[in-house]
Each structure stands twice: as C-alpha cells, then as structure tokens.
PDB file of C-alpha atoms in Angstrom:
ATOM      1  CA  MET A   1    -136.534 301.808  -0.117  1.00 70.00           C
ATOM      2  CA  GLU A   2    -136.512 299.787  -3.459  1.00 87.00           C
ATOM      3  CA  THR A   3    -133.711 297.561  -4.751  1.00 86.00           C
ATOM      4  CA  ILE A   4    -130.649 299.010  -6.604  1.00 88.00           C
ATOM      5  CA  GLU A   5    -128.333 297.484  -8.970  1.00 86.00           C
ATOM      6  CA  LEU A   6    -124.824 297.439  -7.957  1.00 82.00           C
ATOM      7  CA  GLY A   7    -122.504 295.691 -10.728  1.00 82.00           C
ATOM      8  CA  PRO A   8    -123.638 292.284 -11.390  1.00 82.00           C
ATOM      9  CA  PHE A   9    -125.773 292.314  -8.217  1.00 81.00           C
ATOM     10  CA  ALA A  10    -129.181 293.292  -7.174  1.00 82.00           C
ATOM     11  CA  VAL A  11    -129.349 294.780  -3.737  1.00 86.00           C
ATOM     12  CA  ALA A  12    -132.337 294.777  -1.685  1.00 86.00           C
ATOM     13  CA  PRO A  13    -132.934 297.567   1.109  1.00 86.00           C
ATOM     14  CA  ASP A  14    -131.499 294.753   3.791  1.00 85.00           C
ATOM     15  CA  GLY A  15    -128.770 293.980   1.952  1.00 82.00           C
ATOM     16  CA  ALA A  16    -129.445 290.560   0.347  1.00 84.00           C
ATOM     17  CA  LEU A  17    -127.105 290.274  -2.809  1.00 82.00           C
ATOM     18  CA  THR A  18    -128.695 288.505  -5.768  1.00 80.00           C
ATOM     19  CA  PRO A  19    -126.589 287.771  -8.658  1.00 80.00           C
ATOM     20  CA  ARG A  20    -128.759 289.933 -12.148  1.00 78.00           C
ATOM     21  CA  SER A  21    -129.015 288.088 -15.143  1.00 77.00           C
ATOM     22  CA  MET A  22    -125.807 287.975 -17.241  1.00 74.00           C
ATOM     23  CA  PRO A  23    -123.955 286.049 -19.635  1.00 78.00           C
ATOM     24  CA  GLU A  24    -121.360 285.220 -17.098  1.00 78.00           C
ATOM     25  CA  PRO A  25    -122.307 284.885 -13.254  1.00 76.00           C
ATOM     26  CA  PRO A  26    -120.256 287.803 -10.827  1.00 81.00           C
ATOM     27  CA  ALA A  27    -117.200 286.930  -9.353  1.00 84.00           C
ATOM     28  CA  LEU A  28    -114.972 288.092  -7.436  1.00 87.00           C
ATOM     29  CA  ARG A  29    -111.252 287.740  -7.222  1.00 92.00           C
ATOM     30  CA  PHE A  30    -108.561 288.064  -4.631  1.00 94.00           C
ATOM     31  CA  ALA A  31    -105.109 286.531  -3.584  1.00 95.00           C
ATOM     32  CA  TRP A  32    -104.116 283.966  -1.023  1.00 96.00           C
ATOM     33  CA  ARG A  33    -100.398 282.859  -0.678  1.00 95.00           C
ATOM     34  CA  GLY A  34     -99.540 284.435  -3.196  1.00 94.00           C
ATOM     35  CA  ARG A  35    -102.381 282.605  -5.800  1.00 96.00           C
ATOM     36  CA  THR A  36    -105.372 284.379  -7.739  1.00 95.00           C
ATOM     37  CA  CYS A  37    -108.150 282.910  -5.972  1.00 97.00           C
ATOM     38  CA  GLN A  38    -111.929 283.288  -8.115  1.00 95.00           C
ATOM     39  CA  ALA A  39    -115.773 282.991  -6.368  1.00 93.00           C
ATOM     40  CA  HIS A  40    -118.379 282.503  -9.106  1.00 89.00           C
ATOM     41  CA  PHE A  41    -121.898 283.400  -7.889  1.00 84.00           C
ATOM     42  CA  ASP A  42    -124.798 281.246  -9.111  1.00 79.00           C
ATOM     43  CA  PRO A  43    -128.264 282.009  -7.443  1.00 77.00           C
ATOM     44  CA  GLY A  44    -127.975 278.891  -4.827  1.00 82.00           C
ATOM     45  CA  TRP A  45    -124.057 278.165  -5.196  1.00 86.00           C
ATOM     46  CA  ILE A  46    -120.928 279.453  -4.673  1.00 90.00           C
ATOM     47  CA  ARG A  47    -117.892 278.045  -7.072  1.00 94.00           C
ATOM     48  CA  LEU A  48    -114.740 278.201  -5.906  1.00 96.00           C
ATOM     49  CA  LYS A  49    -111.401 278.162  -7.538  1.00 97.00           C
ATOM     50  CA  THR A  50    -107.589 278.566  -7.356  1.00 97.00           C
ATOM     51  CA  ASP A  51    -104.502 277.417  -9.630  1.00 97.00           C
ATOM     52  CA  ALA A  52    -102.441 275.767  -6.692  1.00 96.00           C
ATOM     53  CA  ALA A  53     -99.251 275.414  -8.640  1.00 95.00           C
ATOM     54  CA  ARG A  54     -97.523 274.237 -11.268  1.00 94.00           C
ATOM     55  CA  ILE A  55     -95.556 270.895 -12.195  1.00 94.00           C
ATOM     56  CA  PRO A  56     -91.934 271.970 -13.123  1.00 91.00           C
ATOM     57  CA  SER A  57     -90.350 271.734 -16.119  1.00 88.00           C
ATOM     58  CA  THR A  58     -87.474 269.212 -17.372  1.00 86.00           C
ATOM     59  CA  ALA A  59     -85.593 272.330 -18.193  1.00 86.00           C
ATOM     60  CA  ASP A  60     -85.882 274.016 -14.514  1.00 83.00           C
ATOM     61  CA  ARG A  61     -86.061 271.017 -12.212  1.00 86.00           C
ATOM     62  CA  PRO A  62     -85.945 267.340 -13.586  1.00 85.00           C
ATOM     63  CA  PHE A  63     -85.613 266.164 -10.136  1.00 87.00           C
ATOM     64  CA  ASP A  64     -88.937 267.770  -8.611  1.00 88.00           C
ATOM     65  CA  ARG A  65     -91.598 266.226 -11.384  1.00 91.00           C
ATOM     66  CA  PRO A  66     -92.093 263.208 -10.404  1.00 91.00           C
ATOM     67  CA  ARG A  67     -92.393 263.813  -6.621  1.00 91.00           C
ATOM     68  CA  ALA A  68     -94.953 266.929  -7.710  1.00 92.00           C
ATOM     69  CA  PHE A  69     -96.680 264.106 -10.155  1.00 92.00           C
ATOM     70  CA  ALA A  70     -97.212 262.072  -6.995  1.00 92.00           C
ATOM     71  CA  ALA A  71     -98.351 264.818  -4.777  1.00 91.00           C
ATOM     72  CA  VAL A  72    -101.044 265.605  -7.497  1.00 91.00           C
ATOM     73  CA  ALA A  73    -102.184 262.167  -7.824  1.00 91.00           C
ATOM     74  CA  GLY A  74    -103.173 261.519  -3.776  1.00 88.00           C
ATOM     75  CA  LEU A  75    -104.975 265.050  -4.059  1.00 90.00           C
ATOM     76  CA  PRO A  76    -108.046 263.692  -5.248  1.00 86.00           C
ATOM     77  CA  ASN A  77    -108.189 261.140  -2.373  1.00 86.00           C
ATOM     78  CA  ASN A  78    -107.671 263.667   0.166  1.00 89.00           C
ATOM     79  CA  LEU A  79    -109.673 266.771  -0.620  1.00 94.00           C
ATOM     80  CA  PRO A  80    -113.378 267.681   1.074  1.00 93.00           C
ATOM     81  CA  GLU A  81    -116.475 266.473  -0.826  1.00 91.00           C
ATOM     82  CA  GLY A  82    -117.118 268.768  -3.378  1.00 91.00           C
ATOM     83  CA  TRP A  83    -113.951 269.908  -3.876  1.00 96.00           C
ATOM     84  CA  HIS A  84    -112.192 268.595  -7.894  1.00 94.00           C
ATOM     85  CA  ALA A  85    -108.171 269.098  -8.504  1.00 94.00           C
ATOM     86  CA  ARG A  86    -107.734 268.880 -12.279  1.00 93.00           C
ATOM     87  CA  LEU A  87    -103.943 269.076 -14.110  1.00 93.00           C
ATOM     88  CA  MET A  88    -104.499 271.856 -16.676  1.00 95.00           C
ATOM     89  CA  PRO A  89    -102.850 271.269 -20.247  1.00 95.00           C
ATOM     90  CA  ASP A  90    -100.239 273.657 -19.382  1.00 93.00           C
ATOM     91  CA  HIS A  91     -99.295 271.699 -15.833  1.00 92.00           C
ATOM     92  CA  ARG A  92    -100.731 273.628 -13.959  1.00 95.00           C
ATOM     93  CA  ILE A  93    -102.714 272.478 -11.032  1.00 96.00           C
ATOM     94  CA  ARG A  94    -105.852 273.489 -10.379  1.00 97.00           C
ATOM     95  CA  ILE A  95    -108.432 273.114  -7.269  1.00 97.00           C
ATOM     96  CA  GLU A  96    -112.043 273.723  -7.302  1.00 97.00           C
ATOM     97  CA  ALA A  97    -114.888 273.567  -4.919  1.00 96.00           C
ATOM     98  CA  GLU A  98    -118.805 274.171  -4.595  1.00 93.00           C
ATOM     99  CA  ALA A  99    -121.008 274.834  -1.983  1.00 89.00           C
ATOM    100  CA  PRO A 100    -124.565 275.474  -1.617  1.00 89.00           C
ATOM    101  CA  MET A 101    -125.496 279.221  -0.504  1.00 86.00           C
ATOM    102  CA  GLU A 102    -128.799 280.985   0.137  1.00 83.00           C
ATOM    103  CA  CYS A 103    -129.818 282.968  -2.595  1.00 77.00           C
ATOM    104  CA  PRO A 104    -130.717 286.014  -1.609  1.00 77.00           C
ATOM    105  CA  SER A 105    -127.645 285.852   0.273  1.00 81.00           C
ATOM    106  CA  ASN A 106    -125.315 288.609   2.285  1.00 83.00           C
ATOM    107  CA  VAL A 107    -121.817 289.791   1.786  1.00 83.00           C
ATOM    108  CA  ILE A 108    -120.919 288.148   5.177  1.00 86.00           C
ATOM    109  CA  GLU A 109    -121.676 285.009   3.602  1.00 87.00           C
ATOM    110  CA  LEU A 110    -120.303 285.600   0.639  1.00 86.00           C
ATOM    111  CA  VAL A 111    -116.817 286.341   2.122  1.00 89.00           C
ATOM    112  CA  SER A 112    -117.502 283.631   4.624  1.00 91.00           C
ATOM    113  CA  ALA A 113    -117.446 281.167   2.307  1.00 92.00           C
ATOM    114  CA  MET A 114    -114.129 282.592   0.704  1.00 93.00           C
ATOM    115  CA  VAL A 115    -112.309 282.835   3.472  1.00 95.00           C
ATOM    116  CA  ARG A 116    -113.583 279.226   4.829  1.00 94.00           C
ATOM    117  CA  PHE A 117    -112.205 278.224   1.038  1.00 96.00           C
ATOM    118  CA  ALA A 118    -108.893 280.095   1.502  1.00 96.00           C
ATOM    119  CA  LEU A 119    -108.589 278.390   5.234  1.00 96.00           C
ATOM    120  CA  ALA A 120    -109.625 275.230   3.816  1.00 96.00           C
ATOM    121  CA  LEU A 121    -106.664 274.746   1.090  1.00 96.00           C
ATOM    122  CA  ASP A 122    -104.046 275.237   3.376  1.00 95.00           C
ATOM    123  CA  PRO A 123    -103.048 272.022   3.672  1.00 95.00           C
ATOM    124  CA  TYR A 124    -103.356 270.960   0.352  1.00 95.00           C
ATOM    125  CA  LEU A 125    -101.059 274.008  -0.929  1.00 96.00           C
ATOM    126  CA  ASP A 126     -98.373 272.741   1.833  1.00 95.00           C
ATOM    127  CA  THR A 127     -98.561 269.338   0.335  1.00 93.00           C
ATOM    128  CA  LEU A 128     -98.389 270.388  -3.356  1.00 94.00           C
ATOM    129  CA  GLU A 129     -94.931 272.742  -1.969  1.00 93.00           C
ATOM    130  CA  ALA A 130     -93.561 269.833  -0.052  1.00 92.00           C
ATOM    131  CA  GLY A 131     -93.657 267.382  -3.022  1.00 90.00           C
ATOM    132  CA  GLY A 132     -91.781 269.909  -5.524  1.00 89.00           C
ATOM    133  CA  ALA A 133     -94.537 271.638  -7.517  1.00 89.00           C
ATOM    134  CA  ALA A 134     -94.273 275.608  -7.388  1.00 77.00           C
TER     135      ALA A 134
END
C-alpha cells in the first residue's frame, strides 16, 4: 500500500499524516464555547489560536471597558509557556499557543492537541468574561 493524498496531507498506510508542501500550512477550524478556533500544522509543530473576546465599545458598555482592559493586561503573566495573548487593532483579544508535534503525526495526536488547547483555554475565557470582555 502506498501513501495517498488527502486534502493538505499525505497519509501513510499506518495513518501517519504529513503536511504536504503548500503555500499555507494546513489548518483545521473548530468551535469552543462559541468561539472559532484554528489549528495550523507545520512539520513538527501545531499552532492554535482563537479570538477569545473583544473589548466592549464605549458606545455599548463604557463601564466594562476599564475592567476588560485590566483582564487583558493580566493575561500574559498567567498563560502557560508557549502561549501568547494579543490585543488586535479592532480590539479582539487573540490567544495563541504552539507546541511541538511529531511529524509524521496521526489524527489522534492532532485532535488531542486541539482538545488540550480548548480545555486549557477555559479559565482564561472565564477571566475575560468576568472582566467584562464579551
């Protein structure tokens, strides 16, 4: 049996997945607690991200803005190693993580990394929501 091409992956007979050479690394999208998450796969790495919340506008919820900015300011000190939080120009709060991953990998390892990210994300989503970020 030989390797087959399945979308952006080369699939070996044992189920091992290797990202094929493409302009952009392959990505899977999934939802967690109403947020779109993305998992990008490079050989040897998985990069995950989500727009976790948004700073409320002064027109909608002016009293929540200072609390939301304070919640965002505290994120970088509390995130696990390899995780980053960024305030985007449109006031979305993006949380990103990256971790090494064997290459070739398999579906179980890829889905497991996505689930670990989603579960580890929960307390940070709670913090942002409690801080007034929607």
